[in-house]
Short mmCIF file of C-alpha atoms and ligand atoms in Angstrom, two decimals:
data_model
loop_
_atom_site.label_atom_id
_atom_site.label_comp_id
_atom_site.label_asym_id
_atom_site.label_seq_id
_atom_site.Cartn_x
_atom_site.Cartn_y
_atom_site.Cartn_z
CA MET A 1 12.82 -23.60 16.47
CA PRO A 2 9.31 -25.06 15.33
CA SER A 3 9.47 -26.46 11.52
CA LYS A 4 7.65 -24.71 9.20
CA ARG A 5 4.64 -28.03 9.45
CA ASP A 6 4.65 -26.91 13.28
CA LYS A 7 4.28 -23.20 12.19
CA ARG A 8 1.04 -24.42 9.89
CA ALA A 9 -0.37 -26.88 12.24
CA GLU A 10 -0.55 -24.23 14.60
CA MET A 11 -1.78 -21.65 12.41
CA THR A 12 -5.09 -24.50 11.60
CA LEU A 13 -7.59 -23.44 13.72
CA THR A 14 -9.22 -26.81 15.54
CA ARG A 15 -13.16 -27.72 15.25
CA ARG A 16 -12.84 -27.36 18.98
CA GLN A 17 -11.09 -24.03 18.80
CA THR A 18 -13.32 -22.60 17.00
CA LEU A 19 -16.69 -23.20 18.50
CA GLY A 20 -14.72 -21.91 21.64
CA VAL A 21 -14.52 -19.20 19.82
CA VAL A 22 -18.12 -18.43 19.11
CA ALA A 23 -19.09 -18.81 22.40
CA ALA A 24 -17.13 -17.01 23.57
CA ALA A 25 -17.98 -14.12 21.12
CA ALA A 26 -21.06 -13.66 21.57
CA ALA A 27 -20.34 -14.22 25.82
CA ALA A 28 -18.60 -11.37 24.81
CA GLY A 29 -20.58 -9.04 22.28
CA CYS A 30 -19.71 -6.70 20.04
CA GLY A 31 -17.52 -4.39 20.98
CA THR A 32 -16.81 -6.09 24.29
CA ALA A 33 -14.53 -8.91 22.87
CA PRO A 34 -11.20 -9.32 24.91
CA ARG A 35 -7.79 -6.91 24.23
CA SER A 36 -5.82 -9.26 23.99
CA ALA A 37 -5.28 -13.14 24.08
CA SER A 38 -4.16 -12.80 27.76
CA GLU A 39 -7.37 -11.78 28.16
CA LYS A 40 -9.17 -14.35 26.36
CA SER A 41 -12.45 -15.85 27.65
CA SER A 42 -12.27 -18.78 29.33
CA ALA A 43 -16.47 -18.98 28.22
CA PRO A 44 -17.32 -22.93 27.40
CA GLY A 45 -18.52 -23.88 23.78
CA PRO A 46 -21.87 -24.41 22.32
CA SER A 47 -24.29 -26.98 23.99
CA PRO A 48 -23.81 -30.96 21.71
CA ALA A 49 -27.17 -29.90 20.82
CA ALA A 50 -25.82 -26.85 19.21
CA VAL A 51 -22.67 -28.14 17.60
CA GLY A 52 -24.75 -31.02 16.05
CA ARG A 53 -26.56 -28.23 13.59
CA LEU A 54 -23.00 -26.14 12.64
CA ALA A 55 -22.08 -28.18 9.89
CA ARG A 56 -19.11 -26.35 10.36
CA PRO A 57 -16.77 -24.23 12.50
CA PRO A 58 -17.43 -20.30 11.76
CA VAL A 59 -13.62 -18.94 11.19
CA ALA A 60 -13.18 -14.87 11.69
CA LEU A 61 -9.32 -13.91 10.24
CA ALA A 62 -8.69 -10.68 10.26
CA THR A 63 -5.13 -7.49 10.60
CA TRP A 64 -3.87 -6.58 13.38
CA ASP A 65 -4.26 -5.98 16.65
CA HIS A 66 -7.64 -4.04 15.76
CA GLY A 67 -8.90 -7.86 13.85
CA LEU A 68 -9.84 -9.06 18.18
CA PRO A 69 -12.92 -5.85 17.75
CA ALA A 70 -13.63 -7.20 14.53
CA ASN A 71 -12.96 -10.75 14.48
CA ALA A 72 -15.57 -10.69 17.87
CA ALA A 73 -18.07 -8.78 15.98
CA ALA A 74 -17.80 -11.01 12.97
CA LEU A 75 -18.09 -14.10 15.18
CA ALA A 76 -20.86 -12.63 16.99
CA ARG A 77 -22.94 -12.06 13.67
CA LEU A 78 -21.94 -15.71 12.72
CA GLY A 79 -23.68 -16.89 16.42
CA ALA A 80 -26.43 -15.55 15.29
CA GLY A 81 -26.95 -16.98 12.46
CA GLY A 82 -25.47 -14.44 9.93
CA THR A 83 -23.96 -15.09 7.33
CA ALA A 84 -19.94 -14.81 6.37
CA LEU A 85 -20.91 -11.74 4.05
CA ASP A 86 -22.98 -10.04 7.42
CA ALA A 87 -19.58 -11.03 9.34
CA VAL A 88 -17.29 -8.71 7.48
CA GLU A 89 -19.31 -5.96 7.52
CA ALA A 90 -20.32 -6.38 10.97
CA GLY A 91 -16.01 -6.80 11.73
CA CYS A 92 -15.36 -3.93 9.56
CA ARG A 93 -17.81 -1.58 10.69
CA ALA A 94 -16.46 -2.41 14.21
CA VAL A 95 -13.33 -1.31 13.22
CA GLU A 96 -14.87 1.84 11.48
CA ALA A 97 -16.74 3.30 14.33
CA ASP A 98 -13.90 2.91 16.64
CA CYS A 99 -10.57 2.94 15.50
CA PRO A 100 -7.74 4.67 17.37
CA ASP A 101 -4.64 3.76 15.40
CA MET A 102 -6.62 6.76 13.08
CA THR A 103 -5.97 4.50 9.90
CA VAL A 104 -9.89 3.56 9.57
CA GLY A 105 -12.78 5.81 9.21
CA LEU A 106 -14.51 9.04 10.05
CA GLY A 107 -11.41 9.48 12.84
CA SER A 108 -7.93 9.08 10.22
CA ARG A 109 -5.22 11.25 9.32
CA PRO A 110 -5.66 13.02 6.19
CA ASP A 111 -4.49 13.77 3.33
CA ARG A 112 -1.89 15.50 2.38
CA ASP A 113 -4.72 18.28 1.08
CA GLY A 114 -6.43 17.28 4.69
CA PHE A 115 -9.51 15.68 3.84
CA VAL A 116 -9.74 11.89 4.64
CA THR A 117 -10.21 10.00 2.08
CA LEU A 118 -11.87 6.46 2.10
CA ASP A 119 -11.66 2.89 0.64
CA ALA A 120 -13.85 -0.62 0.78
CA ALA A 121 -14.53 -3.30 -0.49
CA ILE A 122 -16.35 -6.23 -0.02
CA MET A 123 -16.44 -9.86 -1.96
CA ALA A 124 -18.20 -13.12 -1.77
CA ASP A 125 -17.15 -16.14 -2.89
CA ASP A 126 -19.52 -16.88 -5.69
CA GLY A 127 -17.93 -14.09 -7.09
CA ARG A 128 -20.15 -11.07 -6.36
CA ALA A 129 -18.24 -7.74 -5.36
CA GLY A 130 -18.80 -4.52 -4.58
CA CYS A 131 -16.35 -1.15 -3.90
CA VAL A 132 -15.91 1.87 -3.04
CA ALA A 133 -12.53 4.33 -3.32
CA PHE A 134 -11.81 8.18 -2.48
CA VAL A 135 -15.20 8.71 -0.74
CA GLN A 136 -15.29 11.17 2.02
CA GLY A 137 -18.15 11.89 4.74
CA VAL A 138 -19.22 8.47 4.89
CA ALA A 139 -18.58 6.54 8.32
CA HIS A 140 -19.28 3.02 7.21
CA PRO A 141 -17.88 2.74 3.40
CA ILE A 142 -17.66 -0.75 4.47
CA SER A 143 -21.42 -1.01 3.99
CA LEU A 144 -21.89 1.14 1.36
CA ALA A 145 -19.65 -1.22 -0.37
CA ARG A 146 -22.20 -4.12 0.18
CA LEU A 147 -24.78 -2.32 -1.37
CA VAL A 148 -22.67 -1.07 -4.03
CA MET A 149 -22.72 -5.27 -4.72
CA GLU A 150 -26.31 -6.00 -3.97
CA LYS A 151 -28.28 -2.35 -5.61
CA THR A 152 -26.66 -2.14 -8.66
CA PRO A 153 -25.01 -3.47 -11.64
CA HIS A 154 -21.24 -2.65 -11.28
CA VAL A 155 -18.21 -3.67 -8.54
CA LEU A 156 -16.09 0.46 -8.26
CA LEU A 157 -17.72 3.66 -7.19
CA VAL A 158 -15.25 6.12 -6.54
CA GLY A 159 -15.51 10.29 -5.09
CA ARG A 160 -18.36 11.73 -5.96
CA GLY A 161 -20.48 9.20 -7.32
CA ALA A 162 -19.85 6.71 -4.96
CA GLU A 163 -21.78 9.61 -2.48
CA GLU A 164 -24.33 10.51 -4.10
CA PHE A 165 -24.78 6.80 -4.51
CA ALA A 166 -24.51 6.82 -0.63
CA ARG A 167 -27.41 9.97 -0.57
CA ALA A 168 -29.72 7.64 -2.68
CA GLU A 169 -29.13 4.99 -0.65
CA GLY A 170 -30.26 7.77 2.38
CA ILE A 171 -26.41 7.42 3.57
CA ILE A 172 -25.82 10.44 6.16
CA VAL A 173 -21.89 11.61 3.64
CA HIS A 174 -20.50 14.40 6.36
CA PRO A 175 -19.56 17.23 5.14
CA PRO A 176 -15.18 16.98 5.29
CA ARG A 177 -14.04 17.89 8.62
CA LEU A 178 -10.84 16.42 11.04
CA THR A 179 -11.31 15.93 14.08
CA ALA A 180 -9.29 17.43 16.36
CA GLU A 181 -5.90 14.93 16.69
CA ALA A 182 -5.91 14.58 13.35
CA ASP A 183 -6.15 18.06 12.34
CA ARG A 184 -3.57 18.43 14.74
CA GLN A 185 -1.01 15.88 13.32
CA TRP A 186 -1.77 17.12 10.01
CA ARG A 187 -0.74 20.80 11.14
CA GLU A 188 2.43 18.89 12.74
CA TRP A 189 3.11 17.78 9.08
CA LEU A 190 2.85 20.25 6.86
CA ARG A 191 5.36 22.04 8.89
CA GLU A 192 8.12 20.31 7.26
CA ARG A 193 5.39 18.62 4.42
CA ARG A 194 8.40 15.96 3.84
CA TYR A 195 6.32 13.17 1.67
CA GLU A 196 6.90 10.05 2.30
CA PRO A 197 5.11 7.18 0.30
CA VAL A 198 6.19 4.60 2.71
CA ILE A 199 4.98 1.63 4.96
CA ASN A 200 5.75 2.67 9.10
CA ILE A 201 4.00 1.71 12.23
CA GLU A 202 2.59 5.41 12.58
CA ASN A 203 0.61 5.24 9.32
CA HIS A 204 -1.59 2.81 7.76
CA ASP A 205 -3.54 -0.33 9.69
CA THR A 206 -5.94 -1.34 7.88
CA ILE A 207 -8.21 -4.11 8.45
CA SER A 208 -8.74 -6.58 6.28
CA MET A 209 -10.83 -9.68 7.22
CA LEU A 210 -11.58 -13.17 6.02
CA ALA A 211 -15.02 -14.95 7.71
CA LEU A 212 -16.45 -18.92 7.01
CA ASP A 213 -20.50 -19.62 8.19
CA ALA A 214 -21.34 -22.19 9.55
CA GLN A 215 -23.07 -23.33 5.97
CA GLY A 216 -19.36 -23.07 4.63
CA ARG A 217 -19.52 -19.53 2.47
CA MET A 218 -16.74 -17.11 2.40
CA ALA A 219 -16.35 -13.32 2.38
CA ALA A 220 -13.21 -11.12 2.62
CA GLY A 221 -13.83 -7.59 3.58
CA SER A 222 -11.23 -4.35 3.71
CA THR A 223 -12.07 -0.83 4.85
CA THR A 224 -9.41 1.85 5.17
CA SER A 225 -8.17 5.63 5.13
CA GLY A 226 -4.94 4.36 2.83
CA LEU A 227 -1.43 5.72 3.82
CA ALA A 228 -1.79 8.93 6.08
CA TYR A 229 -0.63 13.05 3.80
CA LYS A 230 -0.91 10.39 1.02
CA MET A 231 -1.78 12.63 -2.65
CA HIS A 232 -5.11 13.78 -2.86
CA GLY A 233 -7.13 11.17 -5.06
CA ARG A 234 -3.96 8.49 -4.48
CA VAL A 235 -6.01 5.20 -3.36
CA GLY A 236 -4.20 1.52 -2.88
CA ASP A 237 -5.02 -1.91 -2.92
CA SER A 238 -7.82 -2.39 -0.39
CA PRO A 239 -10.61 -1.99 -2.45
CA ILE A 240 -9.81 -3.76 -5.44
CA VAL A 241 -10.52 -6.88 -6.06
CA GLY A 242 -7.31 -8.96 -6.76
CA ALA A 243 -4.92 -7.02 -4.70
CA GLY A 244 -6.33 -5.98 -1.37
CA VAL A 245 -9.88 -8.69 -1.48
CA PHE A 246 -9.09 -11.52 -3.10
CA VAL A 247 -12.02 -15.27 -2.53
CA ASP A 248 -13.79 -18.00 -4.54
CA ALA A 249 -14.19 -20.77 -3.80
CA PRO A 250 -14.21 -23.85 -3.75
CA VAL A 251 -10.69 -22.35 -2.99
CA GLY A 252 -9.56 -20.19 -0.16
CA GLY A 253 -9.33 -15.80 0.24
CA ALA A 254 -6.73 -14.09 0.42
CA ILE A 255 -6.04 -10.50 2.02
CA CYS A 256 -3.41 -7.78 2.54
CA THR A 257 -2.29 -5.22 4.22
CA GLY A 258 0.55 -2.84 3.93
CA LEU A 259 1.75 -0.40 0.82
CA GLY A 260 -0.81 -0.84 -1.43
CA GLU A 261 1.17 0.62 -4.61
CA THR A 262 3.42 -2.98 -3.78
CA VAL A 263 0.41 -5.08 -3.80
CA LEU A 264 -1.31 -3.44 -6.30
CA ARG A 265 1.48 -4.16 -9.10
CA THR A 266 1.38 -7.81 -8.12
CA LEU A 267 -2.48 -8.25 -7.39
CA GLY A 268 -1.03 -9.97 -4.26
CA ALA A 269 -4.53 -12.01 -2.88
CA HIS A 270 -5.00 -12.66 -6.61
CA LEU A 271 -1.81 -14.19 -6.15
CA ALA A 272 -2.46 -16.43 -3.58
CA VAL A 273 -5.18 -17.96 -3.68
CA GLU A 274 -4.41 -18.97 -7.31
CA ALA A 275 -1.32 -20.80 -5.84
CA MET A 276 -3.62 -22.40 -3.25
CA ARG A 277 -5.99 -23.35 -6.76
CA ALA A 278 -3.06 -24.85 -7.92
CA GLY A 279 -2.10 -26.61 -4.36
CA ALA A 280 -0.69 -24.97 -2.14
CA THR A 281 -1.85 -24.45 1.32
CA PRO A 282 -2.51 -21.13 2.79
CA GLN A 283 0.73 -21.15 4.50
CA GLU A 284 2.35 -21.61 1.61
CA ALA A 285 0.47 -19.28 -0.93
CA CYS A 286 0.59 -16.40 1.44
CA GLU A 287 4.92 -16.92 1.47
CA HIS A 288 4.61 -17.29 -2.95
CA ALA A 289 2.63 -13.86 -3.04
CA ILE A 290 4.90 -12.46 -1.20
CA ALA A 291 8.21 -14.07 -2.24
CA ARG A 292 6.39 -12.36 -5.13
CA ILE A 293 6.04 -8.94 -3.93
CA VAL A 294 9.32 -9.25 -3.35
CA ALA A 295 10.51 -9.63 -6.58
CA LYS A 296 8.97 -7.33 -8.28
CA ASN A 297 8.72 -4.67 -5.59
CA GLY A 298 12.78 -4.16 -4.87
CA ASP A 299 14.32 -3.00 -0.92
CA PRO A 300 11.97 -4.57 1.13
CA SER A 301 13.69 -2.74 3.76
CA ARG A 302 10.90 0.41 2.23
CA TYR A 303 8.06 -1.48 2.67
CA GLN A 304 5.94 -3.47 4.70
CA VAL A 305 3.44 -6.39 3.33
CA GLY A 306 1.21 -8.77 5.32
CA MET A 307 -0.55 -10.90 3.77
CA LEU A 308 -3.70 -13.65 4.87
CA ALA A 309 -5.52 -16.72 4.52
CA LEU A 310 -8.30 -19.09 4.90
CA ASP A 311 -8.84 -22.51 2.68
CA TYR A 312 -12.45 -24.11 3.34
CA GLU A 313 -11.03 -26.41 6.31
CA GLY A 314 -10.35 -23.67 7.72
CA ARG A 315 -6.72 -23.64 7.83
CA VAL A 316 -4.92 -20.15 8.10
CA GLY A 317 -1.39 -18.60 6.59
CA ALA A 318 -0.24 -16.06 7.76
CA PHE A 319 3.00 -14.00 6.11
CA ALA A 320 4.85 -10.50 5.81
CA VAL A 321 8.25 -8.94 4.64
CA GLN A 322 9.11 -7.89 7.61
CA PRO A 323 8.35 -8.85 11.46
CA GLY A 324 5.92 -7.20 13.22
CA PHE A 325 3.14 -8.18 10.79
CA THR A 326 -0.06 -9.04 13.49
CA TYR A 327 -3.42 -10.79 12.73
CA ALA A 328 -6.20 -12.13 14.82
CA LEU A 329 -7.51 -15.36 14.62
CA GLY A 330 -10.99 -15.62 16.15
CA ALA A 331 -9.79 -14.47 19.91
CA GLU A 332 -6.42 -15.23 19.57
CA LEU A 333 -3.59 -12.66 18.88
CA ALA A 334 -0.82 -13.73 16.75
CA ARG A 335 2.63 -12.43 14.81
CA ALA A 336 3.36 -14.03 11.37
CA PRO A 337 6.26 -14.90 10.46
CA SER A 338 7.70 -12.76 7.34
CA ALA A 339 10.56 -12.79 5.11
CA ARG A 340 13.42 -10.81 6.65
N1 LIG B 401 -3.20 -1.10 1.61
C1 LIG B 401 -4.01 -0.10 2.34
C2 LIG B 401 -3.36 1.05 1.47
O1 LIG B 401 -2.38 1.18 0.48
C3 LIG B 401 -2.31 0.39 3.40
C4 LIG B 401 -3.09 -0.43 4.97
O2 LIG B 401 -3.17 -1.28 4.52
O3 LIG B 401 -2.80 -0.49 5.78
O4 LIG B 401 -3.91 2.05 1.17
#
């Protein structure tokens, strides 16, 4: 049984591992990343000259199994000189474009009234942030969130206003539509209409990401359709700064996935970053935040929350309420330890 310290050491990315990951991602290209840890590329690291140019090894960290293609896209951007913001945007876009779980992007399962409503947030470590919530018909909410950050004086736009802003920026807003499979599953759900706002294996799986670039800038991002069959208008933690995402230089960043209401009540990501500010390692910070979430939300058998944290040394923390939370660090898939 590895000690807590061993576990932390295991999850700390060494410089060599990270450089290997960058090279593998660049070789694989966006969307062709290894699908599992066992399939990971054995591509050699960059040349010594290239290593010399890197101020620090870039890192990409993301929730769930689809963190692998997200990280591949993010690391490809970082390898091409992109910033941490570019990387999280690219990673989130990859999953928005192709999410077989039907939990991110326009192909998602709808709310209980049959509408796919999407939430996203992006945050830079200097405090800039952009978020959109309850938007429909936008293929890449993460990019719309970035435009909110870069082109408006606001942090959060929701619903019709966010869609009007998208149109003004030249983004196509598609009419409401379900994919054939989402429509089939929704009609099946309608037979019983059992409204259960609890997280289970079928009804969620946000992609949340943290990236650290070679210049030492960190960014966080998140994009999701939230809970399947949620109430129309429901917004979770993912597009809320401090809840689903938070990053602050020179401390680090944290991201969440799981039952958003539990994270909203506690501002989970902010809790973890503030714990790191007070001296906790990323792993200790995740454990601290999850303990608070459990303390505030009652019976932990009723919900799942997974949390990831990253500091500027590239140290990673991962912890969840329940077993089963997977995350990707570069091209490696791992299973987070849990409170239960
Ligand atoms: N946190 C998301 C929400 O509650 C769901 C998820 O992480 O899968 O909207």
